[in-house]
PDB file of C-alpha atoms in Angstrom:
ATOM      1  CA  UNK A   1      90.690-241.114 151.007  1.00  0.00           C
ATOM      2  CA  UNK A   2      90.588-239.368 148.071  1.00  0.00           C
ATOM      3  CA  UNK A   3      86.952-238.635 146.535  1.00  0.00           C
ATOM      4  CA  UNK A   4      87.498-238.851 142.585  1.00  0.00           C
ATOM      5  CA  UNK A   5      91.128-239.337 141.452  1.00  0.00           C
ATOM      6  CA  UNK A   6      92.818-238.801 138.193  1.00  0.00           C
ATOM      7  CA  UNK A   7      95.982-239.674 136.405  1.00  0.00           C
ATOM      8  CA  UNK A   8      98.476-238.736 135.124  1.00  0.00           C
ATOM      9  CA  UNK A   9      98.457-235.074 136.992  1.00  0.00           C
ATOM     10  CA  UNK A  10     100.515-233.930 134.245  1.00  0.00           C
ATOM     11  CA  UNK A  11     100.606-234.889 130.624  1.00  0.00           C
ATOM     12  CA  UNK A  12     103.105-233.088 127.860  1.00  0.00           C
ATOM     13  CA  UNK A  13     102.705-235.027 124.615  1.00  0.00           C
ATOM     14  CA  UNK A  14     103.042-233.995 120.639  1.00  0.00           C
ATOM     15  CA  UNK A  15     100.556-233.231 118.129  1.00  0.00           C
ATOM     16  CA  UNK A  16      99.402-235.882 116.912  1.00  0.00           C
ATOM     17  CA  UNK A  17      99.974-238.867 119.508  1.00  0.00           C
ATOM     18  CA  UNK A  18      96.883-240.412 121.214  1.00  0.00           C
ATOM     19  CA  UNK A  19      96.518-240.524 125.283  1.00  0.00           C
ATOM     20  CA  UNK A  20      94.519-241.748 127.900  1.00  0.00           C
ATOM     21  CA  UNK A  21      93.527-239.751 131.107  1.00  0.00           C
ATOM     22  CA  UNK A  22      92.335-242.374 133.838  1.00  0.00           C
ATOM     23  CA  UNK A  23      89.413-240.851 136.642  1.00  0.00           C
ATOM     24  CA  UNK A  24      88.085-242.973 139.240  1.00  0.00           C
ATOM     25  CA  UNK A  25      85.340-242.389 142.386  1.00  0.00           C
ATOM     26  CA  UNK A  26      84.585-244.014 145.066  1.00  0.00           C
ATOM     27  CA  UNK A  27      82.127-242.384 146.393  1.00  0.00           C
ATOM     28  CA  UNK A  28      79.521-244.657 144.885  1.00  0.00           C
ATOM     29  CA  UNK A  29      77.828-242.651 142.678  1.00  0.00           C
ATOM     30  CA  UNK A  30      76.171-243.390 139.287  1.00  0.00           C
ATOM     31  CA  UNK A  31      77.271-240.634 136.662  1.00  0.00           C
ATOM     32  CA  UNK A  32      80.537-239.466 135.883  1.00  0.00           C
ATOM     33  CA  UNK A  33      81.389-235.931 133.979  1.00  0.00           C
ATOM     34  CA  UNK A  34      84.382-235.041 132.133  1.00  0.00           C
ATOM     35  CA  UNK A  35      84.594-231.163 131.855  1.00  0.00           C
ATOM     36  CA  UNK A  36      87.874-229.065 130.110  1.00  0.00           C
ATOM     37  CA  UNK A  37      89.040-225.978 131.667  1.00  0.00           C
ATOM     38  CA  UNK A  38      90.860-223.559 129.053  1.00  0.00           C
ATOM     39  CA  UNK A  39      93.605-220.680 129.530  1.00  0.00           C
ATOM     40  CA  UNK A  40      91.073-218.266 130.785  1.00  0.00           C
ATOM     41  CA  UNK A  41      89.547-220.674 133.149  1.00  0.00           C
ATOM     42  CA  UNK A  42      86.284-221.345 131.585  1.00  0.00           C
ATOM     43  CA  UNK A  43      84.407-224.881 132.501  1.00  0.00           C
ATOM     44  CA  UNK A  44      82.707-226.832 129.709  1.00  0.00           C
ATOM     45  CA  UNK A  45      80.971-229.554 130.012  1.00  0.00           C
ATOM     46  CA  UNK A  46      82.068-232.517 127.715  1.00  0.00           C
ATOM     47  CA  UNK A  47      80.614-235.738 128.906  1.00  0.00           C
ATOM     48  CA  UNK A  48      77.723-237.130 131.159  1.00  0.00           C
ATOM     49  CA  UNK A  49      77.841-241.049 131.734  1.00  0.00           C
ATOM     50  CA  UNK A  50      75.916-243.377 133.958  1.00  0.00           C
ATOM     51  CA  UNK A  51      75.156-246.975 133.400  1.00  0.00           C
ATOM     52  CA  UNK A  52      72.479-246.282 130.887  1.00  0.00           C
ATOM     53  CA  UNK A  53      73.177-243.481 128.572  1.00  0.00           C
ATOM     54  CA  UNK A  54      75.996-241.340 127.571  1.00  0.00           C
ATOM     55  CA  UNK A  55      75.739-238.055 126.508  1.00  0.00           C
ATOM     56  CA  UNK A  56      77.700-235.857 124.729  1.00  0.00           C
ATOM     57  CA  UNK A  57      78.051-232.291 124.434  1.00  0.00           C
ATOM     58  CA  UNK A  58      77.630-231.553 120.539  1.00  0.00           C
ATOM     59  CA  UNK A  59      80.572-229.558 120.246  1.00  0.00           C
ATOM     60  CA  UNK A  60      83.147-232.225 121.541  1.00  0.00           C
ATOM     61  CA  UNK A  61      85.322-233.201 118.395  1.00  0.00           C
ATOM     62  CA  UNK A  62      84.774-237.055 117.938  1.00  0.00           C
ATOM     63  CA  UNK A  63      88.643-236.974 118.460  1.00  0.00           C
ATOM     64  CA  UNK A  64      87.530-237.306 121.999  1.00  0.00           C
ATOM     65  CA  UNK A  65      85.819-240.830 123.411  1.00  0.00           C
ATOM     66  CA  UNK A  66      84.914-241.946 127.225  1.00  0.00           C
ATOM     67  CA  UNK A  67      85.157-245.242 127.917  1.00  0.00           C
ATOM     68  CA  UNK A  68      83.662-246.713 131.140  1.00  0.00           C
ATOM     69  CA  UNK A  69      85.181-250.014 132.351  1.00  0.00           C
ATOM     70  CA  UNK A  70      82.868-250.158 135.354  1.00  0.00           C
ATOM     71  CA  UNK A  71      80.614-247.781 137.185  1.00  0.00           C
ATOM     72  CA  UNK A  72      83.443-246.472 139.166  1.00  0.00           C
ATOM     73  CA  UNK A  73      85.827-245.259 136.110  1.00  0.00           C
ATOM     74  CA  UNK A  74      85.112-243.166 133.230  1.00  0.00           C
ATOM     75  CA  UNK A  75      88.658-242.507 131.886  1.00  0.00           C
ATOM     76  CA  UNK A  76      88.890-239.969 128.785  1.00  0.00           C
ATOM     77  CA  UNK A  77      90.745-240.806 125.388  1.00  0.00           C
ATOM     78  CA  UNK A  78      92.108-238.333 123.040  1.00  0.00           C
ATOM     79  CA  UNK A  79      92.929-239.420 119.105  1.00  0.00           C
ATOM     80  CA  UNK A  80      95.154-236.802 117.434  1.00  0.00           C
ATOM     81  CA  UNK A  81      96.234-234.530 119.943  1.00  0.00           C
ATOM     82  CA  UNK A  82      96.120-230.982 118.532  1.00  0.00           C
ATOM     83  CA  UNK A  83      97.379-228.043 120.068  1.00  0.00           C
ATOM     84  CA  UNK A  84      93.969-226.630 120.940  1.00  0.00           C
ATOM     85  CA  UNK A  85      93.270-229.514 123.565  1.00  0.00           C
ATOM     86  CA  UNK A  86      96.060-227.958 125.357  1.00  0.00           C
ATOM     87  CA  UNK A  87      93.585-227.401 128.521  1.00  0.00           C
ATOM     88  CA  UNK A  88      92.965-228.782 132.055  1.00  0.00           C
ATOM     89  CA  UNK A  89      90.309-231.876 132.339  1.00  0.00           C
ATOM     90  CA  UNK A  90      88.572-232.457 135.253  1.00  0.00           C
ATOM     91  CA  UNK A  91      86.452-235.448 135.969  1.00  0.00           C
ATOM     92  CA  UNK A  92      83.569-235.507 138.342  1.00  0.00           C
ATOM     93  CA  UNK A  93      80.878-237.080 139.731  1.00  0.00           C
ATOM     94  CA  UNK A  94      77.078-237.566 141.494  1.00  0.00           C
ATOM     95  CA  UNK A  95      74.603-239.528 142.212  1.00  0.00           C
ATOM     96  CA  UNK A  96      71.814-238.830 139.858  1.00  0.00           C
ATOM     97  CA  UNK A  97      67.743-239.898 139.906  1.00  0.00           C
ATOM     98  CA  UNK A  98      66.468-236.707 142.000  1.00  0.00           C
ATOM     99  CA  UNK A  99      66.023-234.143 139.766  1.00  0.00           C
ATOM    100  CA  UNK A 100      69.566-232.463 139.570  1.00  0.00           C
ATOM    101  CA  UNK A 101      69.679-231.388 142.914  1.00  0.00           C
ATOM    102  CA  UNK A 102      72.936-233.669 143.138  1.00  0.00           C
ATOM    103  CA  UNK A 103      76.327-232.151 144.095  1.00  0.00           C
ATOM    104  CA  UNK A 104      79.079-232.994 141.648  1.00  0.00           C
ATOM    105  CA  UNK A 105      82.519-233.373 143.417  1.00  0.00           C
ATOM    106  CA  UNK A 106      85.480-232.977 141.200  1.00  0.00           C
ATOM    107  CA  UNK A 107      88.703-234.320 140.972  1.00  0.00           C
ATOM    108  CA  UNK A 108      91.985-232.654 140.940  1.00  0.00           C
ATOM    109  CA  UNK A 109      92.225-232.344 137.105  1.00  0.00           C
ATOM    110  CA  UNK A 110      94.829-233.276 134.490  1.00  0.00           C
ATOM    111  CA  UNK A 111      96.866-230.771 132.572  1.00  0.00           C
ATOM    112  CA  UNK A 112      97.176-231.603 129.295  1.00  0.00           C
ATOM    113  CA  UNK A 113     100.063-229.973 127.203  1.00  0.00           C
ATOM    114  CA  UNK A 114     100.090-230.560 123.443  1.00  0.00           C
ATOM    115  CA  UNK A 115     103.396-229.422 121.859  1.00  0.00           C
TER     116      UNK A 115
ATOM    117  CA  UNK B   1      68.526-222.286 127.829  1.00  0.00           C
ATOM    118  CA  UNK B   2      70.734-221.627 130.993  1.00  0.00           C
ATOM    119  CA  UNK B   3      73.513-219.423 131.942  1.00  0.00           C
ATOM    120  CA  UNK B   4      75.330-217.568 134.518  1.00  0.00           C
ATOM    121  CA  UNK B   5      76.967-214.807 134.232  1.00  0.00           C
ATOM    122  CA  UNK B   6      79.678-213.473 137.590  1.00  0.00           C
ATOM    123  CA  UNK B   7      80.227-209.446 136.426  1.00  0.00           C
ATOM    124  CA  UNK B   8      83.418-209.335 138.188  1.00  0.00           C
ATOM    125  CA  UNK B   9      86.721-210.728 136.890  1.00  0.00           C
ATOM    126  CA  UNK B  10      88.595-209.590 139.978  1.00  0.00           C
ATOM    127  CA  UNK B  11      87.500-209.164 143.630  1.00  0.00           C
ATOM    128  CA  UNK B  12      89.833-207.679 145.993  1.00  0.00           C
ATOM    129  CA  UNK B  13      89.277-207.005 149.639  1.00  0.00           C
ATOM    130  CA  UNK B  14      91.233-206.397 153.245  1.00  0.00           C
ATOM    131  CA  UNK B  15      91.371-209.291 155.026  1.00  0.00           C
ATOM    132  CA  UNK B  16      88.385-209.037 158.113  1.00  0.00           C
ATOM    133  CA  UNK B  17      85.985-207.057 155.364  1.00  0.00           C
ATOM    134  CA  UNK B  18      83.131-208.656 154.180  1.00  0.00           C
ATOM    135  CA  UNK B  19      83.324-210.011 150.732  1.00  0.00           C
ATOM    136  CA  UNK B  20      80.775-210.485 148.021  1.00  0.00           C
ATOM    137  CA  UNK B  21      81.201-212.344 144.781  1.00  0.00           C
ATOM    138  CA  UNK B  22      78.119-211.767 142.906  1.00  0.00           C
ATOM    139  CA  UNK B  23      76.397-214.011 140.449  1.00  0.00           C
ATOM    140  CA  UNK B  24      73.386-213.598 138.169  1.00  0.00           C
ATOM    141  CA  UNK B  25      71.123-216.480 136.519  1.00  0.00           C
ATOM    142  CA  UNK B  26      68.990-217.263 133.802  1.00  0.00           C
ATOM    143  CA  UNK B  27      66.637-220.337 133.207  1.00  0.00           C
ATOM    144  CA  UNK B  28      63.330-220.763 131.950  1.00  0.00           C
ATOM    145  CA  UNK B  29      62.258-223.074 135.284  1.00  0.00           C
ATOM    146  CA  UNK B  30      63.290-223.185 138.460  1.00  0.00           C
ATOM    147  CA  UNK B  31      66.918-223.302 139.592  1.00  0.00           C
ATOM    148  CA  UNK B  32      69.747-225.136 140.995  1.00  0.00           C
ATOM    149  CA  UNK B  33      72.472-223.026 142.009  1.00  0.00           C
ATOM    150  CA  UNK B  34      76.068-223.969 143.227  1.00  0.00           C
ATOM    151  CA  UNK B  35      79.587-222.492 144.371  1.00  0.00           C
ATOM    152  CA  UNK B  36      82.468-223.863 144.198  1.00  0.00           C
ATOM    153  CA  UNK B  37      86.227-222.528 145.016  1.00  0.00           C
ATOM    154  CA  UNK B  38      89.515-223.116 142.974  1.00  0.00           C
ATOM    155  CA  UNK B  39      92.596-223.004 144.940  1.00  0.00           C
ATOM    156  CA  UNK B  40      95.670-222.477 142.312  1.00  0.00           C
ATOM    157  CA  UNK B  41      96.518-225.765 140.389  1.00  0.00           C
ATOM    158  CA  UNK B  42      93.746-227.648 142.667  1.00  0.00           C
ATOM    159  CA  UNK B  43      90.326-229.215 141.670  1.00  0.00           C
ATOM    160  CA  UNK B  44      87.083-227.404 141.926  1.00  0.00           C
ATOM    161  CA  UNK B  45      85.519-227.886 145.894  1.00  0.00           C
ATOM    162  CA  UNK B  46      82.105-227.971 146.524  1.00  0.00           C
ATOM    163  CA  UNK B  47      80.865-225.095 148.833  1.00  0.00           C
ATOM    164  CA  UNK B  48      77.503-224.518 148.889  1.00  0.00           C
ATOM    165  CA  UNK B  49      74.051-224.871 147.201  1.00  0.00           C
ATOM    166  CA  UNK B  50      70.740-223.808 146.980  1.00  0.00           C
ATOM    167  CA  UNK B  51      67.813-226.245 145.952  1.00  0.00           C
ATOM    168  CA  UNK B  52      64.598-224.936 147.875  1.00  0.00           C
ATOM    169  CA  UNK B  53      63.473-223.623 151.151  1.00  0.00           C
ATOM    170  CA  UNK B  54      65.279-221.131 153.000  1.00  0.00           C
ATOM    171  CA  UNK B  55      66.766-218.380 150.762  1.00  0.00           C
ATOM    172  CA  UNK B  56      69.896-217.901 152.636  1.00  0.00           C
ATOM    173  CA  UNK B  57      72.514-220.861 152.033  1.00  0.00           C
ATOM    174  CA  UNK B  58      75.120-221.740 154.966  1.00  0.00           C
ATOM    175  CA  UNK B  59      78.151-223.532 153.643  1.00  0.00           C
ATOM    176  CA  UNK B  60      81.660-224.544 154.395  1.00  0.00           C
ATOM    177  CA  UNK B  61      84.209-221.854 155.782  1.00  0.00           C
ATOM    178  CA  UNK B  62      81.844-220.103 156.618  1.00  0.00           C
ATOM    179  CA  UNK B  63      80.674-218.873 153.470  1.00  0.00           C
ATOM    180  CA  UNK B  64      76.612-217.875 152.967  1.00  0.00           C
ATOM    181  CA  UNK B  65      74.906-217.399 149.533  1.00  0.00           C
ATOM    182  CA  UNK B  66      71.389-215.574 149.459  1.00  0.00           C
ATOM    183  CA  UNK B  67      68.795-216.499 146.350  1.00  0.00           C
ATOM    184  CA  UNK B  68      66.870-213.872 145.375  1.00  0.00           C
ATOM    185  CA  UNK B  69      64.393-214.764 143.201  1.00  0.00           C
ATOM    186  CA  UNK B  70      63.262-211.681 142.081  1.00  0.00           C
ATOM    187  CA  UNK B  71      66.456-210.142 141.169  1.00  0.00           C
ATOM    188  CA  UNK B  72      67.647-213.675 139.905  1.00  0.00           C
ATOM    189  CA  UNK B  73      71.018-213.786 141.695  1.00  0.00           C
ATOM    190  CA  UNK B  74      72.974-215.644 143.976  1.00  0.00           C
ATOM    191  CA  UNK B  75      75.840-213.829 145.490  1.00  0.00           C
ATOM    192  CA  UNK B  76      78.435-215.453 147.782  1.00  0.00           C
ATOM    193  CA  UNK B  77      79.634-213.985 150.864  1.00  0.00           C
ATOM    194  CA  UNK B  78      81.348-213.788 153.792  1.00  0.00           C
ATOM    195  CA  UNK B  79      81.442-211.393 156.762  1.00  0.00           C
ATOM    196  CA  UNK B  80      85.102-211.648 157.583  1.00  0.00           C
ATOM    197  CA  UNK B  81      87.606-212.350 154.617  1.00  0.00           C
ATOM    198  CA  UNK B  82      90.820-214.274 155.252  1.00  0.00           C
ATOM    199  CA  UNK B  83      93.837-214.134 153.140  1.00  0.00           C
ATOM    200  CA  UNK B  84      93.322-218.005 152.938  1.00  0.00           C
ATOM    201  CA  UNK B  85      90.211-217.406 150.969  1.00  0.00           C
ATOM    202  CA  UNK B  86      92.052-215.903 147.816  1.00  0.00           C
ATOM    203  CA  UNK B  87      91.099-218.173 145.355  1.00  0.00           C
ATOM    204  CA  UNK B  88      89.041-218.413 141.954  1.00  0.00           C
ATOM    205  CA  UNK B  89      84.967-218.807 142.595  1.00  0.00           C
ATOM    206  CA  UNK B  90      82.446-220.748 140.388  1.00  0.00           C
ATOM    207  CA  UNK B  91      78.958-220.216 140.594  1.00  0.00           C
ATOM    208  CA  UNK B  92      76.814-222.314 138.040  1.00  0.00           C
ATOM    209  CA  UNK B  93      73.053-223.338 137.822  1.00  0.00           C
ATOM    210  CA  UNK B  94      70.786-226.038 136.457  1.00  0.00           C
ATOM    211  CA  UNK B  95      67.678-226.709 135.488  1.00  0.00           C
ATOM    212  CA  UNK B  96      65.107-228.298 138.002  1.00  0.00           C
ATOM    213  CA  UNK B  97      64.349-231.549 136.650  1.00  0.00           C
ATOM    214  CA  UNK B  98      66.796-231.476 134.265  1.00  0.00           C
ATOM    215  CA  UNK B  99      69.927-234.247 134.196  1.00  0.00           C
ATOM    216  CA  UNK B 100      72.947-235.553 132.048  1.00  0.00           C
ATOM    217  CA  UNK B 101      74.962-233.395 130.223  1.00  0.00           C
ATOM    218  CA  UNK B 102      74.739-229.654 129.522  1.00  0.00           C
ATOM    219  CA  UNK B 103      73.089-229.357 132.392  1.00  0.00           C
ATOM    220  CA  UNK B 104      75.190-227.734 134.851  1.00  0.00           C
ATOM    221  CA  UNK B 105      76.492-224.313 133.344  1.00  0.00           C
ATOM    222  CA  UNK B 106      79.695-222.325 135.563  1.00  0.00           C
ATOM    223  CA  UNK B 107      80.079-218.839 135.237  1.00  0.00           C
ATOM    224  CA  UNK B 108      83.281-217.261 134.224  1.00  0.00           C
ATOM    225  CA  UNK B 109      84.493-217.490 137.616  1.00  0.00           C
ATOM    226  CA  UNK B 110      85.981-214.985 140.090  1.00  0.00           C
ATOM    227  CA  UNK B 111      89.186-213.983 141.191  1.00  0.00           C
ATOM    228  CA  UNK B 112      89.112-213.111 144.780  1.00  0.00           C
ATOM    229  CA  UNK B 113      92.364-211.313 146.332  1.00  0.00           C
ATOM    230  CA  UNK B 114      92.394-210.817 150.514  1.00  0.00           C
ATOM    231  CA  UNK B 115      95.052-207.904 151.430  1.00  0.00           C
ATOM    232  CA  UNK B 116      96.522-208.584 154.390  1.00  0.00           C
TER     233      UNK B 116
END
């Protein structure tokens, strides 16, 4: 069984179109990441979400917006694609509440290609 | 703040050498420190971590990390490579106590290559 899932594995769009990438876990846990991974392979945070709070990192464009339908999903919506979102996104998650000592598990990622 | 910082780019090695991929921390507390491999257009997979107690981490295929404190680093190794193990390697920290966002910050990663 597959830990946290995402879809579409590939995504080629235009500038300017709005998508959707969908992540889901079933491992149970409480908080859900979404992190982009550029050209050179460098991981930034985006997103933290658990039933209670959402945070943001401050230097997400508000083009970008989580949306949680239940404690198992956090799936990632992009207004106005621009070419500099051209990236891979990975969703992950943990069970939070000790301290962050928790492991985050990732999924497989998404590779987003904005033409 | 927080950051990591892995010196090396590029790792190479002969397969059934020992293998180091270094990584250096800074926080103003106590840390959390993780690996994690990338295999080439996979997900990131968990390998080891260190939280407290004994300094030197045992993790899957049969990677170890040692923290040292004093020198603030966390290197991963290995005392036999395999070719298998070329791959790109994340070490990243965080904050005791800390949780939510910005809280977990990767290094640069590192790109091992095993000669067979």
């Amino acid at each position: 069984d597959t830990a946290v899932s995402q879809t579409p594995k590939y995504l080629v769009t235009q500038m300017g179109n709005d998508k959707s990438i969908k992540c889901e876990q079933n491992l149970g846990h409480d908080t859900m990441y979404w992190y982009k991974q550029d050209s050179k392979k460098f991981l930034k945070i985006m997103f933290s979400y658990n039933n209670k709070e959402l945070i943001i990192n401050e230097t997400v464009p508000n083009r970008f917006s989580p949306k949680s339908p239940d404690k198992a999903h956090l799936n990632l919506h992009i207004n106005s694609l621009e070419l500099g979102d051209s990236a891979v996104y990975f969703c992950a998650s943990s069970q939070e509440g000790t301290g962050g000592r928790e492991t985050q598990y990732f999924g497989p990622g998404t590779r987003l290609l904005v033409l | 703040a927080q950051s990591v910082a892995q010196p090396e780019d590029q790792v190479n090695v002969a397969e059934g050498n020992p293998l180091t991929v270094k990584c250096t921390y800074s926080v103003s507390g106590n840390p959390y420190l993780f690996w994690y491999v990338q295999y080439p257009n996979r997900g990131l997979q968990f390998l080891l971590k260190y939280i407290t107690g004994d300094n030197l981490v045992k993790g899957s295929y049969g990677f170890e990390a040692e923290f040292n404190k004093s020198q603030t680093s966390f290197h991963l190794k290995k005392p036999s490579a395999l070719v298998s193990d070329s791959a790109l390697y994340f070490c990243a920290v965080r904050e005791m106590g800390q949780t939510g966002a910005n809280n977990l910050f990767f290094g640069t990663g590192t790109r091992l290559t095993v000669i067979p």
